[in-house]
Amino acid sequence: MNTDAALTLLCSLLLTAAVAASGARFAPDAWYAMQRKPAGLPPRWVFPAVWTTLYVLMAIAAARVYLAPDSPARTAGLWLYALQLLANAAWSWLFFGRHRADYALLDLLALLALLSATLIVFAAVDRLSAALLAPYWLWLWVALYLNASIWWLNRNRHDHAGAP
């Protein structure tokens, strides 16, 4: 790996680590403990293991696209990637920080749309980069099930879980 590639990968890892750190600021708390949970909720230790892996794969994918020859698809892909990172960072704040499963669900739907577009554009630039994002896309469907279920199971409570 040449110096430019190594520096690009390092910057990409630092950017995704910043998003991860912003999400980690909002951890499950007493509000979350009181929420009714859906069947199939993974054990708590699964989440940091999965997210760490996904963030590394995301960083590698973005670095590969950044290092690809300049093109409109490359530029569009990197903008979409940045927008999905913002939506990713917002989810933990909405769900765990603000206790708004409803708003977090809307954010997650936007995140899935942004990531789907990112995958399509990344595939046009570098197929391996799109493949590296595929596990993230699949995990977001698990997250959608969990978020939607928690919102639905708690929608009639008066602690923001189902507030409009």
Coordinates of N, CA and C in Angstrom, one line a residue:
M1 N 0.9 -1.2 0.0 CA 0.0 0.0 0.0 C 0.9 1.2 0.0
N2 N 0.6 2.1 -0.9 CA 1.4 3.3 -1.0 C 1.0 4.4 0.1
T3 N 1.8 5.4 0.2 CA 1.5 6.4 1.3 C 0.2 7.1 1.1
D4 N -0.2 7.4 -0.1 CA -1.5 8.1 -0.3 C -2.6 7.2 0.1
A5 N -2.5 5.9 -0.3 CA -3.6 5.0 0.0 C -3.7 4.8 1.6
A6 N -2.5 4.7 2.2 CA -2.5 4.5 3.7 C -3.1 5.7 4.4
L7 N -2.7 6.9 3.9 CA -3.3 8.1 4.5 C -4.8 8.2 4.3
T8 N -5.2 7.9 3.1 CA -6.6 7.9 2.8 C -7.4 7.0 3.7
L9 N -6.9 5.7 3.8 CA -7.5 4.7 4.7 C -7.5 5.2 6.1
L10 N -6.5 5.8 6.6 CA -6.4 6.3 8.0 C -7.5 7.4 8.2
C11 N -7.6 8.3 7.2 CA -8.6 9.4 7.4 C -10.0 8.8 7.3
S12 N -10.2 7.9 6.5 CA -11.5 7.2 6.4 C -11.9 6.5 7.7
L13 N -10.9 5.8 8.3 CA -11.1 5.1 9.6 C -11.4 6.1 10.7
L14 N -10.7 7.3 10.7 CA -10.9 8.3 11.7 C -12.3 8.9 11.5
L15 N -12.7 9.1 10.3 CA -14.0 9.7 10.1 C -15.1 8.7 10.6
T16 N -15.0 7.5 10.3 CA -16.0 6.5 10.7 C -15.9 6.3 12.2
A17 N -14.7 6.4 12.8 CA -14.5 6.3 14.2 C -15.2 7.5 14.9
A18 N -15.2 8.7 14.3 CA -15.8 9.8 14.9 C -17.4 9.6 14.9
V19 N -17.9 9.0 13.8 CA -19.3 8.7 13.8 C -19.7 7.7 14.9
A20 N -18.8 6.7 15.0 CA -19.1 5.6 16.0 C -19.0 6.2 17.4
A21 N -18.0 7.1 17.6 CA -17.9 7.7 18.9 C -19.1 8.6 19.3
S22 N -19.6 9.3 18.3 CA -20.8 10.2 18.5 C -22.0 9.3 18.9
G23 N -22.1 8.1 18.3 CA -23.2 7.2 18.6 C -23.0 6.6 20.0
A24 N -21.8 6.3 20.3 CA -21.5 5.7 21.6 C -21.7 6.6 22.8
R25 N -21.8 7.9 22.5 CA -22.2 8.8 23.6 C -23.6 8.6 24.1
F26 N -24.4 8.0 23.3 CA -25.8 7.7 23.7 C -26.0 6.2 23.8
A27 N -25.8 5.7 25.0 CA -25.9 4.3 25.2 C -27.3 3.9 25.8
P28 N -27.6 2.6 25.7 CA -28.9 2.2 26.4 C -28.9 2.7 27.9
D29 N -30.0 3.2 28.3 CA -30.1 3.7 29.6 C -31.4 3.2 30.3
A30 N -31.8 3.8 31.4 CA -33.0 3.3 32.1 C -34.3 3.4 31.2
W31 N -34.4 4.4 30.4 CA -35.5 4.5 29.5 C -35.6 3.2 28.6
Y32 N -34.4 2.9 28.0 CA -34.4 1.7 27.1 C -34.7 0.4 27.9
A33 N -34.2 0.3 29.1 CA -34.4 -0.9 29.9 C -35.9 -1.1 30.2
M34 N -36.7 0.0 30.2 CA -38.1 -0.1 30.5 C -38.9 -0.4 29.3
Q35 N -38.3 -0.3 28.1 CA -39.1 -0.5 26.9 C -39.4 -2.0 26.6
R36 N -40.6 -2.3 26.1 CA -40.8 -3.7 25.7 C -40.0 -4.0 24.5
K37 N -39.4 -5.1 24.4 CA -38.5 -5.5 23.3 C -39.1 -6.6 22.5
P38 N -38.7 -6.7 21.2 CA -39.2 -7.7 20.3 C -38.5 -9.0 20.5
A39 N -39.2 -10.0 20.0 CA -38.5 -11.4 19.9 C -37.3 -11.2 19.0
G40 N -36.3 -12.0 19.3 CA -35.1 -12.0 18.4 C -34.1 -10.9 18.7
L41 N -34.3 -10.1 19.8 CA -33.3 -9.1 20.1 C -32.0 -9.8 20.4
P42 N -30.9 -9.4 19.7 CA -29.6 -10.0 20.0 C -29.1 -9.7 21.4
P43 N -28.2 -10.5 21.9 CA -27.6 -10.1 23.2 C -26.8 -8.8 23.1
R44 N -26.7 -8.1 24.2 CA -26.1 -6.7 24.1 C -24.7 -6.7 23.6
W45 N -23.9 -7.8 23.8 CA -22.5 -7.8 23.3 C -22.4 -7.9 21.8
V46 N -23.5 -8.3 21.1 CA -23.5 -8.4 19.7 C -23.3 -7.0 19.0
F47 N -24.0 -6.0 19.6 CA -24.0 -4.7 18.9 C -22.6 -4.1 18.7
P48 N -21.8 -4.0 19.8 CA -20.5 -3.4 19.5 C -19.6 -4.2 18.6
A49 N -19.7 -5.5 18.7 CA -18.9 -6.4 17.8 C -19.3 -6.2 16.3
V50 N -20.6 -6.2 16.1 CA -21.1 -6.0 14.7 C -20.8 -4.6 14.2
W51 N -21.0 -3.6 15.0 CA -20.8 -2.2 14.6 C -19.3 -1.9 14.3
T52 N -18.5 -2.5 15.1 CA -17.0 -2.2 14.9 C -16.6 -2.8 13.6
T53 N -17.1 -4.0 13.3 CA -16.8 -4.6 12.0 C -17.3 -3.8 10.8
L54 N -18.6 -3.4 11.0 CA -19.2 -2.6 9.9 C -18.5 -1.3 9.7
Y55 N -18.1 -0.6 10.7 CA -17.5 0.7 10.6 C -16.1 0.5 9.8
V56 N -15.4 -0.6 10.2 CA -14.1 -0.8 9.5 C -14.4 -1.1 8.0
L57 N -15.4 -1.9 7.7 CA -15.7 -2.2 6.3 C -16.1 -0.9 5.5
M58 N -16.9 -0.1 6.2 CA -17.4 1.2 5.6 C -16.2 2.1 5.3
A59 N -15.3 2.2 6.2 CA -14.1 3.0 6.0 C -13.3 2.5 4.8
I60 N -13.1 1.2 4.7 CA -12.3 0.7 3.6 C -13.0 0.9 2.3
A61 N -14.3 0.7 2.3 CA -15.1 1.0 1.1 C -15.0 2.4 0.6
A62 N -15.2 3.4 1.6 CA -15.1 4.8 1.2 C -13.7 5.2 0.7
A63 N -12.7 4.6 1.4 CA -11.3 4.9 1.0 C -11.0 4.4 -0.5
R64 N -11.5 3.2 -0.8 CA -11.3 2.7 -2.1 C -12.0 3.6 -3.2
V65 N -13.2 4.1 -2.9 CA -13.9 4.9 -3.8 C -13.2 6.3 -3.9
Y66 N -12.7 6.8 -2.8 CA -12.0 8.1 -2.8 C -10.7 7.9 -3.7
L67 N -10.1 6.8 -3.7 CA -8.8 6.6 -4.4 C -9.1 6.2 -5.9
A68 N -10.4 6.0 -6.3 CA -10.7 5.7 -7.7 C -10.5 6.9 -8.5
P69 N -10.4 6.7 -9.8 CA -10.2 7.9 -10.7 C -11.4 8.9 -10.5
D70 N -11.1 10.1 -10.6 CA -12.2 11.2 -10.5 C -13.2 11.0 -11.6
S71 N -14.5 11.0 -11.1 CA -15.6 10.9 -12.0 C -16.9 11.5 -11.3
P72 N -17.9 11.8 -12.1 CA -19.1 12.2 -11.4 C -19.7 11.1 -10.5
A73 N -19.6 9.9 -10.8 CA -20.1 8.8 -10.0 C -19.3 8.8 -8.7
R74 N -18.0 8.9 -8.7 CA -17.1 8.9 -7.5 C -17.6 10.1 -6.6
T75 N -17.7 11.3 -7.2 CA -18.1 12.4 -6.4 C -19.5 12.2 -5.7
A76 N -20.5 11.7 -6.5 CA -21.8 11.5 -6.0 C -21.8 10.4 -4.9
G77 N -21.0 9.4 -5.1 CA -20.9 8.3 -4.2 C -20.3 8.8 -2.8
L78 N -19.3 9.6 -2.9 CA -18.7 10.2 -1.7 C -19.7 11.1 -0.9
W79 N -20.5 11.9 -1.7 CA -21.5 12.7 -1.1 C -22.6 11.9 -0.4
L80 N -23.0 10.9 -1.1 CA -24.0 10.0 -0.5 C -23.5 9.3 0.7
Y81 N -22.2 8.9 0.7 CA -21.6 8.2 1.8 C -21.6 9.2 3.0
A82 N -21.2 10.4 2.8 CA -21.2 11.4 3.8 C -22.6 11.7 4.4
L83 N -23.6 11.7 3.6 CA -25.0 11.9 4.0 C -25.5 10.8 4.9
Q84 N -25.1 9.5 4.4 CA -25.6 8.4 5.2 C -24.8 8.3 6.5
L85 N -23.6 8.8 6.6 CA -22.8 8.9 7.9 C -23.6 9.8 8.8
L86 N -24.1 10.9 8.3 CA -24.8 11.9 9.2 C -26.1 11.2 9.7
A87 N -26.8 10.5 8.8 CA -28.0 9.8 9.3 C -27.7 8.8 10.3
N88 N -26.6 8.1 10.1 CA -26.1 7.0 11.0 C -25.8 7.7 12.4
A89 N -25.1 8.8 12.4 CA -24.8 9.4 13.7 C -26.0 9.9 14.4
A90 N -27.0 10.4 13.6 CA -28.2 10.9 14.2 C -29.1 9.9 14.9
W91 N -29.0 8.6 14.5 CA -29.9 7.6 15.0 C -29.7 7.4 16.5
S92 N -28.5 7.2 17.0 CA -28.3 7.0 18.4 C -28.7 8.2 19.2
W93 N -28.5 9.4 18.7 CA -28.9 10.6 19.4 C -30.5 10.6 19.5
L94 N -31.2 10.3 18.4 CA -32.6 10.3 18.5 C -33.2 9.1 19.3
F95 N -32.6 7.9 19.2 CA -33.2 6.8 19.9 C -32.8 6.8 21.4
F96 N -31.5 6.8 21.6 CA -31.1 6.7 23.0 C -31.0 8.0 23.7
G97 N -30.6 9.1 23.0 CA -30.4 10.4 23.6 C -31.7 11.1 23.8
R98 N -32.6 11.1 22.8 CA -33.8 11.8 22.9 C -35.0 10.9 23.3
H99 N -34.8 9.6 23.3 CA -35.8 8.6 23.6 C -37.0 8.7 22.6
R100 N -36.6 8.9 21.4 CA -37.6 9.0 20.3 C -37.5 7.9 19.3
A101 N -38.1 6.8 19.6 CA -38.1 5.6 18.7 C -38.8 6.0 17.4
D102 N -39.8 6.8 17.4 CA -40.5 7.2 16.2 C -39.6 8.0 15.3
Y103 N -38.9 9.0 15.8 CA -38.0 9.8 15.0 C -36.8 9.0 14.5
A104 N -36.3 8.2 15.4 CA -35.2 7.3 15.0 C -35.6 6.3 13.9
L105 N -36.8 5.9 13.9 CA -37.3 5.0 12.8 C -37.3 5.8 11.5
L106 N -37.8 7.0 11.5 CA -37.8 7.8 10.3 C -36.3 8.0 9.8
D107 N -35.4 8.3 10.8 CA -34.0 8.5 10.4 C -33.5 7.2 9.8
L108 N -33.8 6.1 10.4 CA -33.4 4.8 9.9 C -33.9 4.5 8.5
L109 N -35.1 4.9 8.2 CA -35.6 4.7 6.8 C -34.8 5.6 5.8
A110 N -34.5 6.8 6.2 CA -33.7 7.7 5.4 C -32.3 7.1 5.2
L111 N -31.8 6.6 6.3 CA -30.4 6.0 6.3 C -30.4 4.8 5.3
L112 N -31.4 4.0 5.3 CA -31.5 2.9 4.4 C -31.6 3.3 2.9
A113 N -32.4 4.4 2.7 CA -32.5 4.9 1.3 C -31.1 5.5 0.9
L114 N -30.5 6.3 1.8 CA -29.2 6.8 1.4 C -28.1 5.7 1.2
L115 N -28.1 4.7 2.0 CA -27.2 3.7 1.9 C -27.4 2.8 0.6
S116 N -28.7 2.6 0.3 CA -29.0 1.9 -0.9 C -28.5 2.7 -2.2
A117 N -28.7 4.0 -2.2 CA -28.2 4.8 -3.2 C -26.7 4.8 -3.3
T118 N -26.0 4.8 -2.1 CA -24.6 4.8 -2.0 C -24.1 3.4 -2.6
L119 N -24.7 2.3 -2.2 CA -24.3 1.0 -2.8 C -24.4 1.0 -4.3
I120 N -25.4 1.5 -4.8 CA -25.6 1.5 -6.3 C -24.5 2.4 -7.0
V121 N -24.2 3.6 -6.4 CA -23.2 4.4 -7.0 C -21.8 3.8 -6.8
F122 N -21.6 3.3 -5.6 CA -20.3 2.7 -5.3 C -20.0 1.6 -6.3
A123 N -21.0 0.8 -6.5 CA -20.9 -0.4 -7.5 C -20.4 0.1 -8.8
A124 N -20.9 1.3 -9.2 CA -20.4 1.8 -10.5 C -19.0 2.3 -10.5
V125 N -18.5 2.6 -9.3 CA -17.1 3.1 -9.2 C -16.2 1.9 -8.9
D126 N -16.5 1.1 -7.9 CA -15.7 0.0 -7.5 C -16.6 -1.1 -6.8
R127 N -16.7 -2.2 -7.5 CA -17.6 -3.2 -7.1 C -17.3 -3.8 -5.7
L128 N -16.0 -3.9 -5.4 CA -15.6 -4.4 -4.1 C -16.1 -3.4 -3.0
S129 N -16.0 -2.1 -3.2 CA -16.5 -1.2 -2.2 C -18.0 -1.4 -1.9
A130 N -18.8 -1.6 -3.0 CA -20.2 -1.9 -2.8 C -20.4 -3.2 -2.0
A131 N -19.6 -4.2 -2.3 CA -19.7 -5.5 -1.6 C -19.3 -5.3 -0.1
L132 N -18.4 -4.4 0.2 CA -18.0 -4.1 1.6 C -19.1 -3.5 2.4
L133 N -20.0 -2.7 1.7 CA -21.1 -2.1 2.3 C -22.3 -3.0 2.5
A134 N -22.3 -4.1 1.8 CA -23.5 -5.0 1.8 C -23.8 -5.5 3.2
P135 N -22.8 -5.9 4.0 CA -23.2 -6.3 5.4 C -23.8 -5.2 6.2
Y136 N -23.4 -4.0 6.0 CA -24.0 -2.8 6.7 C -25.5 -2.7 6.3
W137 N -25.7 -2.8 5.0 CA -27.1 -2.7 4.5 C -28.0 -3.8 5.1
L138 N -27.4 -5.0 5.1 CA -28.2 -6.1 5.7 C -28.5 -5.8 7.2
W139 N -27.5 -5.4 7.9 CA -27.6 -5.1 9.4 C -28.7 -4.0 9.6
L140 N -28.7 -3.0 8.7 CA -29.7 -2.0 8.9 C -31.1 -2.5 8.8
W141 N -31.3 -3.6 8.1 CA -32.7 -4.2 8.1 C -33.0 -4.9 9.4
V142 N -32.0 -5.4 10.1 CA -32.2 -5.9 11.4 C -32.5 -4.8 12.3
A143 N -31.7 -3.7 12.2 CA -32.0 -2.5 13.0 C -33.4 -1.9 12.8
L144 N -33.8 -2.0 11.5 CA -35.2 -1.5 11.2 C -36.2 -2.3 11.9
Y145 N -36.1 -3.7 11.9 CA -37.0 -4.5 12.6 C -37.0 -4.2 14.1
L146 N -35.8 -4.1 14.7 CA -35.8 -3.8 16.1 C -36.4 -2.5 16.5
N147 N -36.0 -1.4 15.7 CA -36.5 -0.1 16.0 C -38.0 0.0 15.8
A148 N -38.5 -0.5 14.7 CA -39.9 -0.5 14.4 C -40.7 -1.3 15.5
S149 N -40.1 -2.4 15.9 CA -40.8 -3.3 16.9 C -40.8 -2.6 18.3
I150 N -39.8 -1.9 18.6 CA -39.7 -1.2 19.9 C -40.7 -0.1 19.9
W151 N -40.7 0.7 18.8 CA -41.7 1.7 18.6 C -43.1 1.2 18.8
W152 N -43.4 0.1 18.0 CA -44.8 -0.4 18.0 C -45.2 -1.0 19.4
L153 N -44.3 -1.7 20.0 CA -44.6 -2.3 21.3 C -44.8 -1.3 22.4
N154 N -44.3 -0.1 22.2 CA -44.3 0.9 23.3 C -45.1 2.2 22.8
R155 N -45.8 2.1 21.7 CA -46.4 3.3 21.1 C -47.5 4.0 22.0
N156 N -48.1 3.2 22.9 CA -49.1 3.8 23.8 C -48.6 4.3 25.1
R157 N -47.3 4.2 25.3 CA -46.7 4.7 26.6 C -46.5 6.2 26.5
H158 N -46.3 6.8 27.6 CA -46.2 8.3 27.7 C -44.7 8.7 27.9
D159 N -43.8 8.0 27.4 CA -42.4 8.3 27.6 C -41.6 8.5 26.3
H160 N -42.3 9.0 25.3 CA -41.8 9.4 24.0 C -41.6 8.2 23.1
A161 N -41.7 7.0 23.6 CA -41.4 5.8 22.7 C -42.4 5.8 21.5
G162 N -43.5 6.3 21.7 CA -44.5 6.3 20.6 C -45.1 7.6 20.3
A163 N -44.5 8.7 20.8 CA -45.0 10.0 20.6 C -45.0 10.3 19.1
P164 N -46.0 11.1 18.6 CA -46.1 11.4 17.2 C -45.0 12.4 16.8

